[in-house]
C-alpha cells in the first residue's frame, strides 16, 4: 500500500481516510501483508480496506475482495439450452425469452456512465439483461434466489435488486388493456366459454373466484389506527397469513382480471365488492346478455350469476341442471389457479416479501401465465397481464370492516339466472346420471 495512505491514516482526518481508502480500492491497491499492516499473510490476497474506525491509531477492518466474475460462460450455457429446457427452467418458450430480453434491456441493464464504470471496476463485467431475466424467472418458478444467482454467476445482493427491477419491467412490458364494454371482446370471450361449457350456456365471459396467497406475518409500516396494527385480519380461516386474490379467468384459463386489495380474512363477496372491477360493474353493468360466473360465496345479480341453493335444487330438478352447467363455466377459474401455482413455485410457499412486493410478484406471475398459454406452453415435468380495471399495485386495504360490509352473504334475486335456467330446460339438457348429487336422508 502507498506510504502516503498510511500518513493520511495517522493524520486523523476521517474524510481524507475514507477518500484514500476508496482510491486504493479503485486503483486495485491492497494492503501489504507485512507485520506492520496487522493482517496475516494468508489473508493478504483476499482482503480490502472496508471501514476505518477512530482518528488517531485508526484501524482498518478488512473485507473480502469482490469476485471477478466471468459471465461469458453463463451466457453461453444459457444460449445452448434446448427449447424444452427453457420451458422447464423458465416456463416460457425460448423465442419468448429472448423477446423479453430485448424488451426489458433498456429498463434493467446498467447504462454507460458512472454506474457502468463502477460495475466494471467491481467485478470486471456488468450483469446482462438475459442473466437478470433468467435469475428472476428461475426464482418465480420456485428456485431460491440465492441458488438462481449462483447458477447465473451473479452476486446475491445484485441478484436480489435485479429481481425487483425485472419484475417491474415485466409488468410494464406484458400488461394489456382490457375493455369489458367492447362488443368484439365480449363476443369473443362469450363464444369461447360457450364452446368450453358444452355449447349450453350463452353469454358467460369468464368465471370469478378467490385464492389465498400465503404470506409471512405482515409488518405494517407506520400504522395509523389500532385496527391497522392488528395483523390478525391477514389470518384466514385455514390458519395462515394470506392476501385475498380475486381473479376472473376466461375459457382458455387465462386470468383477464385480478385484484389484491384485501386481507386473508376477508370474505370473497366483500373482496369482490372492494375490487376495482366490482365497483365499476356496480356503476356500469355489462351489456345485456353478458355475465360472469361465480360460486355461492358471491351475491347473485344481473352480471354475476351464482348457483341455486341446495334447498332450491331439491325442489326443482331444472335448477339442479342449471347448477351443473354453470359449474362447467366456473371450473375454468379453478383450473387457472391450479395451473398458475403449478407453473410458478414461488406461489406454493410462503412469500416473505413486503406487501408491496408480494402484489408485484403475483402480478408478474399472472402476466407470464397468460403469455405461456398464448404460446401453448404446457406444464412440463422436470428433466431425467395489468388490465384497465385491475389495480393490483395499489396499497392493500387495511381499514376496519364494518358489520354491514361483512353481511353480504344474503342472495339477491335476479331474472338473468332464471332466464338461463329456462333456456337449459327448453333445450332439454339435464345433468348426466353419473354427475347427479347424492341426496342426503
Short mmCIF file of C-alpha atoms in Angstrom, two decimals:
data_model
loop_
_atom_site.label_atom_id
_atom_site.label_comp_id
_atom_site.label_asym_id
_atom_site.label_seq_id
_atom_site.Cartn_x
_atom_site.Cartn_y
_atom_site.Cartn_z
CA UNK A 1 0.00 0.00 0.00
CA UNK A 2 1.36 3.54 -0.78
CA UNK A 3 3.14 5.29 2.09
CA UNK A 4 1.02 8.42 1.65
CA UNK A 5 -2.10 6.45 2.60
CA UNK A 6 -0.55 5.45 5.93
CA UNK A 7 0.38 9.08 6.51
CA UNK A 8 -3.26 10.10 5.95
CA UNK A 9 -4.39 7.40 8.34
CA UNK A 10 -2.13 8.83 11.05
CA UNK A 11 -3.31 12.38 10.39
CA UNK A 12 -6.70 11.66 11.97
CA UNK A 13 -8.85 13.30 9.22
CA UNK A 14 -11.68 10.82 8.70
CA UNK A 15 -12.79 12.28 5.36
CA UNK A 16 -9.27 12.01 3.99
CA UNK A 17 -9.00 8.47 5.36
CA UNK A 18 -12.18 7.35 3.58
CA UNK A 19 -11.23 9.00 0.31
CA UNK A 20 -7.77 7.47 0.37
CA UNK A 21 -9.14 4.03 1.19
CA UNK A 22 -11.65 4.30 -1.66
CA UNK A 23 -8.93 5.43 -4.04
CA UNK A 24 -6.80 2.46 -3.03
CA UNK A 25 -9.66 0.05 -3.75
CA UNK A 26 -10.44 1.56 -7.18
CA UNK A 27 -6.76 1.57 -8.13
CA UNK A 28 -6.52 -2.07 -7.14
CA UNK A 29 -4.02 -1.48 -4.32
CA UNK A 30 -4.14 -3.99 -1.47
CA UNK A 31 -2.79 -3.68 2.00
CA UNK A 32 0.66 -5.13 2.07
CA UNK A 33 0.96 -8.34 4.01
CA UNK A 34 3.62 -7.33 6.44
CA UNK A 35 3.79 -7.43 10.19
CA UNK A 36 3.25 -3.67 10.25
CA UNK A 37 -0.06 -3.93 8.37
CA UNK A 38 -1.77 -6.03 11.01
CA UNK A 39 -3.01 -8.69 8.54
CA UNK A 40 -1.95 -12.29 8.32
CA UNK A 41 -0.05 -13.40 5.25
CA UNK A 42 -2.74 -15.89 4.28
CA UNK A 43 -5.41 -13.16 4.14
CA UNK A 44 -3.46 -10.55 2.27
CA UNK A 45 -4.67 -11.53 -1.20
CA UNK A 46 -8.38 -11.66 -0.34
CA UNK A 47 -8.90 -8.58 1.83
CA UNK A 48 -9.57 -4.94 1.07
CA UNK A 49 -9.91 -1.98 3.47
CA UNK A 50 -13.63 -1.67 4.09
CA UNK A 51 -14.09 0.57 7.11
CA UNK A 52 -11.94 2.92 9.15
CA UNK A 53 -12.56 3.40 12.88
CA UNK A 54 -11.48 6.27 15.10
CA UNK A 55 -8.99 9.02 14.49
CA UNK A 56 -5.55 8.54 15.96
CA UNK A 57 -4.38 5.00 15.86
CA UNK A 58 -7.11 4.27 13.34
CA UNK A 59 -7.55 0.67 12.28
CA UNK A 60 -8.87 -0.74 9.03
CA UNK A 61 -11.45 -3.52 9.06
CA UNK A 62 -10.74 -5.98 6.28
CA UNK A 63 -13.38 -7.46 3.99
CA UNK A 64 -13.29 -9.95 1.17
CA UNK A 65 -12.37 -8.68 -2.24
CA UNK A 66 -15.09 -8.53 -4.91
CA UNK A 67 -15.13 -11.62 -7.07
CA UNK A 68 -14.04 -11.29 -10.66
CA UNK A 69 -16.95 -12.92 -12.49
CA UNK A 70 -16.63 -14.29 -16.00
CA UNK A 71 -20.24 -14.20 -17.16
CA UNK A 72 -19.45 -15.26 -20.72
CA UNK A 73 -19.63 -18.90 -19.63
CA UNK A 74 -23.08 -18.35 -18.07
CA UNK A 75 -24.29 -16.59 -21.20
CA UNK A 76 -23.02 -19.42 -23.41
CA UNK A 77 -24.71 -22.03 -21.22
CA UNK A 78 -27.94 -20.02 -21.38
CA UNK A 79 -27.89 -19.82 -25.16
CA UNK A 80 -27.10 -23.52 -25.52
CA UNK A 81 -30.20 -24.66 -23.63
CA UNK A 82 -32.77 -26.54 -25.68
CA UNK A 83 -36.34 -25.34 -26.24
CA UNK A 84 -37.64 -27.87 -23.73
CA UNK A 85 -35.10 -26.78 -21.12
CA UNK A 86 -36.35 -23.20 -21.50
CA UNK A 87 -39.92 -24.35 -20.86
CA UNK A 88 -38.86 -26.38 -17.82
CA UNK A 89 -36.49 -23.82 -16.29
CA UNK A 90 -38.15 -20.52 -17.19
CA UNK A 91 -41.76 -21.53 -18.03
CA UNK A 92 -41.67 -19.70 -21.38
CA UNK A 93 -40.71 -20.57 -24.94
CA UNK A 94 -37.11 -19.96 -25.96
CA UNK A 95 -38.17 -17.40 -28.57
CA UNK A 96 -40.33 -15.61 -26.00
CA UNK A 97 -37.44 -15.50 -23.51
CA UNK A 98 -35.17 -13.65 -25.90
CA UNK A 99 -38.05 -11.42 -26.99
CA UNK A 100 -38.47 -10.42 -23.36
CA UNK A 101 -34.73 -9.81 -23.04
CA UNK A 102 -34.87 -7.28 -25.90
CA UNK A 103 -37.91 -5.57 -24.38
CA UNK A 104 -36.59 -5.20 -20.82
CA UNK A 105 -32.94 -4.49 -21.64
CA UNK A 106 -33.31 -0.67 -21.55
CA UNK A 107 -35.03 -0.94 -18.17
CA UNK A 108 -32.68 -3.28 -16.31
CA UNK A 109 -29.18 -3.09 -17.80
CA UNK A 110 -26.71 -0.58 -16.41
CA UNK A 111 -26.27 2.24 -18.96
CA UNK A 112 -22.85 3.57 -19.83
CA UNK A 113 -21.73 6.07 -17.27
CA UNK A 114 -20.56 6.09 -13.68
CA UNK A 115 -22.60 3.02 -12.73
CA UNK A 116 -21.23 1.12 -15.71
CA UNK A 117 -17.65 2.01 -14.78
CA UNK A 118 -18.19 1.01 -11.15
CA UNK A 119 -19.57 -2.37 -12.26
CA UNK A 120 -16.52 -2.96 -14.43
CA UNK A 121 -14.20 -1.98 -11.58
CA UNK A 122 -16.09 -4.15 -9.08
CA UNK A 123 -16.42 -7.44 -10.99
CA UNK A 124 -14.85 -6.68 -14.38
CA UNK A 125 -18.25 -7.02 -16.16
CA UNK A 126 -21.87 -5.90 -15.99
CA UNK A 127 -24.81 -8.24 -15.49
CA UNK A 128 -26.52 -8.72 -18.89
CA UNK A 129 -30.29 -8.42 -19.15
CA UNK A 130 -30.52 -12.09 -20.18
CA UNK A 131 -28.94 -13.27 -16.92
CA UNK A 132 -31.10 -10.89 -14.88
CA UNK A 133 -34.23 -12.25 -16.56
CA UNK A 134 -33.09 -15.86 -16.19
CA UNK A 135 -32.45 -15.36 -12.48
CA UNK A 136 -35.87 -13.78 -11.95
CA UNK A 137 -37.77 -16.45 -13.90
CA UNK A 138 -35.97 -19.23 -12.05
CA UNK A 139 -36.94 -17.62 -8.75
CA UNK A 140 -40.57 -17.26 -9.84
CA UNK A 141 -40.52 -20.89 -10.99
CA UNK A 142 -39.68 -21.99 -7.45
CA UNK A 143 -35.91 -21.79 -7.02
CA UNK A 144 -34.34 -19.97 -4.08
CA UNK A 145 -33.00 -16.67 -5.30
CA UNK A 146 -29.51 -17.39 -3.97
CA UNK A 147 -29.39 -20.64 -5.96
CA UNK A 148 -30.65 -18.89 -9.08
CA UNK A 149 -27.99 -16.19 -8.59
CA UNK A 150 -25.18 -18.74 -8.23
CA UNK A 151 -26.41 -20.60 -11.31
CA UNK A 152 -26.08 -17.48 -13.47
CA UNK A 153 -22.90 -16.02 -11.96
CA UNK A 154 -24.49 -13.11 -10.11
CA UNK A 155 -23.78 -11.93 -6.58
CA UNK A 156 -26.56 -12.31 -4.04
CA UNK A 157 -27.03 -8.57 -3.47
CA UNK A 158 -27.10 -7.80 -7.18
CA UNK A 159 -29.49 -10.68 -7.83
CA UNK A 160 -31.96 -9.53 -5.18
CA UNK A 161 -32.01 -5.99 -6.57
CA UNK A 162 -32.27 -7.30 -10.12
CA UNK A 163 -35.32 -9.40 -9.34
CA UNK A 164 -37.45 -6.37 -8.49
CA UNK A 165 -36.15 -4.40 -11.45
CA UNK A 166 -37.04 -7.26 -13.79
CA UNK A 167 -40.45 -7.81 -12.16
CA UNK A 168 -41.31 -4.14 -12.68
CA UNK A 169 -40.08 -4.35 -16.27
CA UNK A 170 -42.14 -7.49 -16.98
CA UNK A 171 -45.28 -5.83 -15.66
CA UNK A 172 -44.63 -2.80 -17.84
CA UNK A 173 -43.97 -4.87 -20.98
CA UNK A 174 -46.66 -7.54 -20.65
CA UNK A 175 -49.66 -5.63 -19.30
CA UNK A 176 -52.60 -5.47 -21.67
CA UNK A 177 -55.65 -3.19 -21.57
CA UNK A 178 -58.97 -4.95 -21.05
CA UNK A 179 -62.23 -3.36 -22.16
CA UNK A 180 -65.22 -5.34 -20.96
CA UNK A 181 -67.56 -2.89 -22.67
CA UNK A 182 -66.14 -3.62 -26.12
CA UNK A 183 -68.61 -5.71 -28.14
CA UNK A 184 -65.89 -7.58 -30.03
CA UNK A 185 -64.05 -8.54 -26.84
CA UNK A 186 -67.22 -9.65 -25.10
CA UNK A 187 -68.40 -11.70 -28.09
CA UNK A 188 -65.03 -13.47 -28.32
CA UNK A 189 -64.95 -14.29 -24.60
CA UNK A 190 -68.57 -15.48 -24.68
CA UNK A 191 -68.06 -17.73 -27.72
CA UNK A 192 -65.03 -19.39 -26.13
CA UNK A 193 -66.88 -20.06 -22.89
CA UNK A 194 -69.93 -21.33 -24.80
CA UNK A 195 -67.76 -23.90 -26.55
CA UNK A 196 -65.99 -24.86 -23.32
CA UNK A 197 -69.29 -25.40 -21.46
CA UNK A 198 -70.57 -27.94 -23.98
CA UNK A 199 -72.48 -25.36 -26.05
CA UNK A 200 -75.15 -24.98 -23.43
CA UNK A 201 -74.75 -21.70 -21.52
CA UNK A 202 -74.52 -18.48 -23.53
CA UNK A 203 -73.30 -15.03 -22.51
CA UNK A 204 -70.70 -16.05 -19.91
CA UNK A 205 -67.47 -14.10 -20.43
CA UNK A 206 -65.49 -15.52 -17.51
CA UNK A 207 -65.53 -17.01 -14.03
CA UNK A 208 -64.54 -15.31 -10.77
CA UNK A 209 -63.15 -16.84 -7.61
CA UNK A 210 -60.73 -16.10 -4.79
CA UNK A 211 -57.39 -17.64 -3.83
CA UNK A 212 -55.38 -17.23 -0.64
CA UNK A 213 -51.82 -16.09 -1.39
CA UNK A 214 -49.70 -17.30 1.53
CA UNK A 215 -47.50 -14.65 3.14
CA UNK A 216 -45.40 -14.27 6.27
CA UNK A 217 -46.62 -12.33 9.27
CA UNK A 218 -47.11 -8.81 7.91
CA UNK A 219 -45.01 -5.95 9.21
CA UNK A 220 -47.29 -2.94 8.93
CA UNK A 221 -45.21 0.19 8.44
CA UNK A 222 -46.33 3.42 10.09
CA UNK A 223 -49.75 2.24 11.32
CA UNK A 224 -52.23 4.99 11.93
CA UNK A 225 -55.01 3.23 13.82
CA UNK A 226 -55.19 0.34 16.22
CA UNK A 227 -57.03 -1.62 13.51
CA UNK A 228 -54.05 -1.32 11.19
CA UNK A 229 -51.69 -2.52 13.91
CA UNK A 230 -53.71 -5.71 14.31
CA UNK A 231 -52.35 -8.19 11.79
CA UNK A 232 -54.87 -10.87 12.70
CA UNK A 233 -57.03 -9.75 9.78
CA UNK A 234 -54.45 -11.32 7.49
CA UNK A 235 -55.06 -14.71 9.16
CA UNK A 236 -57.53 -16.67 7.05
CA UNK A 237 -59.92 -19.40 8.16
CA UNK A 238 -57.37 -22.06 7.23
CA UNK A 239 -54.93 -20.80 9.82
CA UNK A 240 -52.18 -18.97 7.91
CA UNK A 241 -51.43 -15.38 6.92
CA UNK A 242 -52.56 -14.55 3.41
CA UNK A 243 -53.88 -11.97 0.98
CA UNK A 244 -57.18 -12.49 -0.85
CA UNK A 245 -56.62 -12.70 -4.61
CA UNK A 246 -59.75 -12.11 -6.68
CA UNK A 247 -59.42 -13.20 -10.30
CA UNK A 248 -61.55 -13.61 -13.41
CA UNK A 249 -60.47 -16.33 -15.86
CA UNK A 250 -61.68 -16.92 -19.41
CA UNK A 251 -62.35 -20.22 -21.18
CA UNK A 252 -58.67 -20.65 -22.03
CA UNK A 253 -57.74 -20.40 -18.32
CA UNK A 254 -56.11 -17.00 -18.86
CA UNK A 255 -56.58 -14.56 -15.99
CA UNK A 256 -58.09 -11.48 -17.60
CA UNK A 257 -58.53 -9.55 -14.35
CA UNK A 258 -57.10 -9.77 -10.85
CA UNK A 259 -57.19 -7.76 -7.66
CA UNK A 260 -55.10 -7.89 -4.47
CA UNK A 261 -56.69 -5.36 -2.16
CA UNK A 262 -57.93 -7.21 0.93
CA UNK A 263 -56.56 -9.27 3.80
CA UNK A 264 -56.83 -13.02 4.01
CA UNK A 265 -59.75 -12.99 6.46
CA UNK A 266 -61.94 -11.05 4.01
CA UNK A 267 -64.91 -12.95 2.58
CA UNK A 268 -64.85 -13.41 -1.20
CA UNK A 269 -68.05 -11.40 -1.69
CA UNK A 270 -66.58 -8.43 0.17
CA UNK A 271 -63.22 -8.75 -1.56
CA UNK A 272 -65.00 -8.67 -4.91
CA UNK A 273 -67.08 -5.66 -3.87
CA UNK A 274 -63.92 -3.78 -2.89
CA UNK A 275 -62.10 -4.63 -6.13
CA UNK A 276 -61.84 -2.10 -8.94
CA UNK A 277 -63.85 -4.25 -11.35
CA UNK A 278 -66.53 -4.98 -8.76
CA UNK A 279 -67.01 -1.28 -8.12
CA UNK A 280 -67.02 -0.49 -11.83
CA UNK A 281 -69.67 -3.07 -12.68
CA UNK A 282 -71.89 -1.82 -9.88
CA UNK A 283 -71.96 1.55 -11.60
CA UNK A 284 -71.62 0.47 -15.22
CA UNK A 285 -73.03 -3.07 -15.64
CA UNK A 286 -72.08 -5.33 -18.50
CA UNK A 287 -74.15 -5.04 -21.68
CA UNK A 288 -77.36 -7.02 -21.58
CA UNK A 289 -76.87 -10.75 -22.11
CA UNK A 290 -73.31 -10.93 -20.75
CA UNK A 291 -72.42 -12.10 -17.26
CA UNK A 292 -69.69 -13.60 -15.05
CA UNK A 293 -69.98 -16.96 -13.30
CA UNK A 294 -69.30 -17.25 -9.58
CA UNK A 295 -69.80 -19.71 -6.75
CA UNK A 296 -72.21 -19.45 -3.84
CA UNK A 297 -69.83 -17.16 -1.92
CA UNK A 298 -70.84 -14.21 -4.11
CA UNK A 299 -74.02 -12.16 -4.26
CA UNK A 300 -76.14 -13.10 -7.27
CA UNK A 301 -77.14 -10.20 -9.53
CA UNK A 302 -77.65 -9.42 -13.20
CA UNK A 303 -73.95 -9.50 -14.14
CA UNK A 304 -72.66 -12.13 -11.64
CA UNK A 305 -74.57 -15.43 -11.72
CA UNK A 306 -74.21 -17.90 -8.85
CA UNK A 307 -75.71 -21.38 -8.28
CA UNK A 308 -79.09 -22.06 -6.76
CA UNK A 309 -79.07 -23.13 -3.14
CA UNK A 310 -79.31 -26.80 -2.15
CA UNK A 311 -82.87 -26.32 -0.97
CA UNK A 312 -83.90 -24.83 -4.31
CA UNK A 313 -82.29 -27.64 -6.32
CA UNK A 314 -84.07 -30.30 -4.27
CA UNK A 315 -87.41 -28.69 -5.01
CA UNK A 316 -86.71 -28.16 -8.72
CA UNK A 317 -84.58 -30.54 -10.77
CA UNK A 318 -84.19 -27.95 -13.54
CA UNK A 319 -82.38 -25.68 -11.14
CA UNK A 320 -80.09 -28.59 -10.33
CA UNK A 321 -79.44 -28.99 -14.07
CA UNK A 322 -78.59 -25.29 -14.26
CA UNK A 323 -76.08 -25.62 -11.41
CA UNK A 324 -74.30 -28.42 -13.27
CA UNK A 325 -73.83 -26.45 -16.48
CA UNK A 326 -72.90 -23.31 -14.54
CA UNK A 327 -70.15 -25.31 -12.83
CA UNK A 328 -68.69 -26.11 -16.26
CA UNK A 329 -68.07 -22.39 -16.59
CA UNK A 330 -66.87 -21.85 -13.03
CA UNK A 331 -64.33 -24.66 -13.19
CA UNK A 332 -62.14 -22.64 -15.55
CA UNK A 333 -61.02 -20.23 -12.84
CA UNK A 334 -60.23 -23.16 -10.54
CA UNK A 335 -58.12 -24.68 -13.32
CA UNK A 336 -56.44 -21.33 -13.90
CA UNK A 337 -55.41 -21.14 -10.23
CA UNK A 338 -54.10 -24.70 -10.33
CA UNK A 339 -52.03 -24.08 -13.45
CA UNK A 340 -50.73 -20.77 -12.11
CA UNK A 341 -49.49 -22.28 -8.85
CA UNK A 342 -48.12 -25.40 -10.54
CA UNK A 343 -46.19 -23.28 -13.03
CA UNK A 344 -44.77 -20.74 -10.58
CA UNK A 345 -43.45 -22.44 -7.47
CA UNK A 346 -42.90 -19.14 -5.65
CA UNK A 347 -46.67 -19.15 -5.01
CA UNK A 348 -46.55 -22.61 -3.44
CA UNK A 349 -44.55 -21.42 -0.47
CA UNK A 350 -44.88 -18.58 1.97
CA UNK A 351 -43.92 -15.23 0.46
CA UNK A 352 -41.71 -13.33 2.90
CA UNK A 353 -41.54 -10.16 0.81
CA UNK A 354 -43.22 -6.90 1.75
CA UNK A 355 -46.91 -6.46 0.91
CA UNK A 356 -45.99 -4.14 -1.94
CA UNK A 357 -43.56 -6.65 -3.44
CA UNK A 358 -45.98 -9.53 -2.88
CA UNK A 359 -48.50 -7.75 -5.08
CA UNK A 360 -45.88 -7.33 -7.80
CA UNK A 361 -44.83 -10.98 -7.65
CA UNK A 362 -48.42 -12.19 -8.11
CA UNK A 363 -48.98 -9.67 -10.90
CA UNK A 364 -45.86 -10.79 -12.79
CA UNK A 365 -46.75 -14.48 -12.38
CA UNK A 366 -50.23 -13.88 -13.79
CA UNK A 367 -48.89 -12.00 -16.82
CA UNK A 368 -46.32 -14.72 -17.52
CA UNK A 369 -49.04 -17.35 -17.04
CA UNK A 370 -51.12 -15.65 -19.75
CA UNK A 371 -48.12 -15.44 -22.07
CA UNK A 372 -47.39 -19.15 -21.59
CA UNK A 373 -50.99 -20.02 -22.50
CA UNK A 374 -50.84 -17.82 -25.61
CA UNK A 375 -47.60 -19.55 -26.65
CA UNK A 376 -49.01 -23.02 -25.98
CA UNK A 377 -46.57 -23.85 -23.17
CA UNK A 378 -47.87 -26.82 -21.23
CA UNK A 379 -46.79 -27.80 -17.76
CA UNK A 380 -43.56 -29.78 -18.06
CA UNK A 381 -42.19 -32.34 -15.69
CA UNK A 382 -38.57 -31.74 -14.59
CA UNK A 383 -35.92 -33.21 -16.88
CA UNK A 384 -34.22 -37.14 -16.11
CA UNK A 385 -51.32 -9.01 -17.95
CA UNK A 386 -52.25 -5.07 -15.70
CA UNK A 387 -55.69 -4.59 -17.11
CA UNK A 388 -57.69 -1.39 -17.46
CA UNK A 389 -59.76 -2.39 -14.44
CA UNK A 390 -57.02 -4.05 -12.39
CA UNK A 391 -55.18 -2.07 -9.75
CA UNK A 392 -53.01 -4.83 -8.35
CA UNK A 393 -50.19 -2.47 -7.35
CA UNK A 394 -52.43 -0.33 -5.15
CA UNK A 395 -51.75 -0.41 -1.39
CA UNK A 396 -53.58 -3.19 0.37
CA UNK A 397 -56.66 -2.04 2.23
CA UNK A 398 -56.23 -2.21 6.00
CA UNK A 399 -59.30 -0.30 7.20
CA UNK A 400 -61.80 -1.80 9.62
CA UNK A 401 -64.52 -3.89 8.01
CA UNK A 402 -67.99 -2.99 9.24
CA UNK A 403 -70.74 -5.44 10.13
CA UNK A 404 -72.77 -4.22 7.16
CA UNK A 405 -69.91 -4.99 4.78
CA UNK A 406 -69.39 -8.41 6.29
CA UNK A 407 -73.09 -9.25 5.97
CA UNK A 408 -73.12 -9.64 2.19
CA UNK A 409 -73.91 -13.36 2.14
CA UNK A 410 -77.61 -12.74 1.60
CA UNK A 411 -78.53 -13.58 -2.00
CA UNK A 412 -80.46 -11.09 -4.07
CA UNK A 413 -83.00 -12.02 -6.72
CA UNK A 414 -82.07 -11.89 -10.41
CA UNK A 415 -84.07 -12.56 -13.56
CA UNK A 416 -80.96 -13.40 -15.57
CA UNK A 417 -80.36 -16.65 -13.68
CA UNK A 418 -83.98 -17.78 -14.11
CA UNK A 419 -83.81 -16.94 -17.80
CA UNK A 420 -80.68 -19.05 -18.25
CA UNK A 421 -82.30 -21.91 -16.32
CA UNK A 422 -85.33 -21.82 -18.63
CA UNK A 423 -83.11 -21.85 -21.72
CA UNK A 424 -81.41 -25.02 -20.48
CA UNK A 425 -84.81 -26.50 -19.66
CA UNK A 426 -86.19 -25.76 -23.15
CA UNK A 427 -83.09 -27.23 -24.75
CA UNK A 428 -83.76 -30.47 -22.90
CA UNK A 429 -80.34 -30.54 -21.27
CA UNK A 430 -80.11 -32.45 -18.00
CA UNK A 431 -77.40 -33.31 -15.54
CA UNK A 432 -75.70 -36.58 -16.56
CA UNK A 433 -76.63 -39.54 -14.40
CA UNK A 434 -73.06 -40.07 -13.18
CA UNK A 435 -72.93 -36.40 -12.12
CA UNK A 436 -76.13 -36.34 -10.11
CA UNK A 437 -75.90 -35.28 -6.50
CA UNK A 438 -76.45 -37.88 -3.82
CA UNK A 439 -79.47 -36.98 -1.76
CA UNK A 440 -78.98 -36.95 1.97
CA UNK A 441 -81.71 -38.50 4.06
#
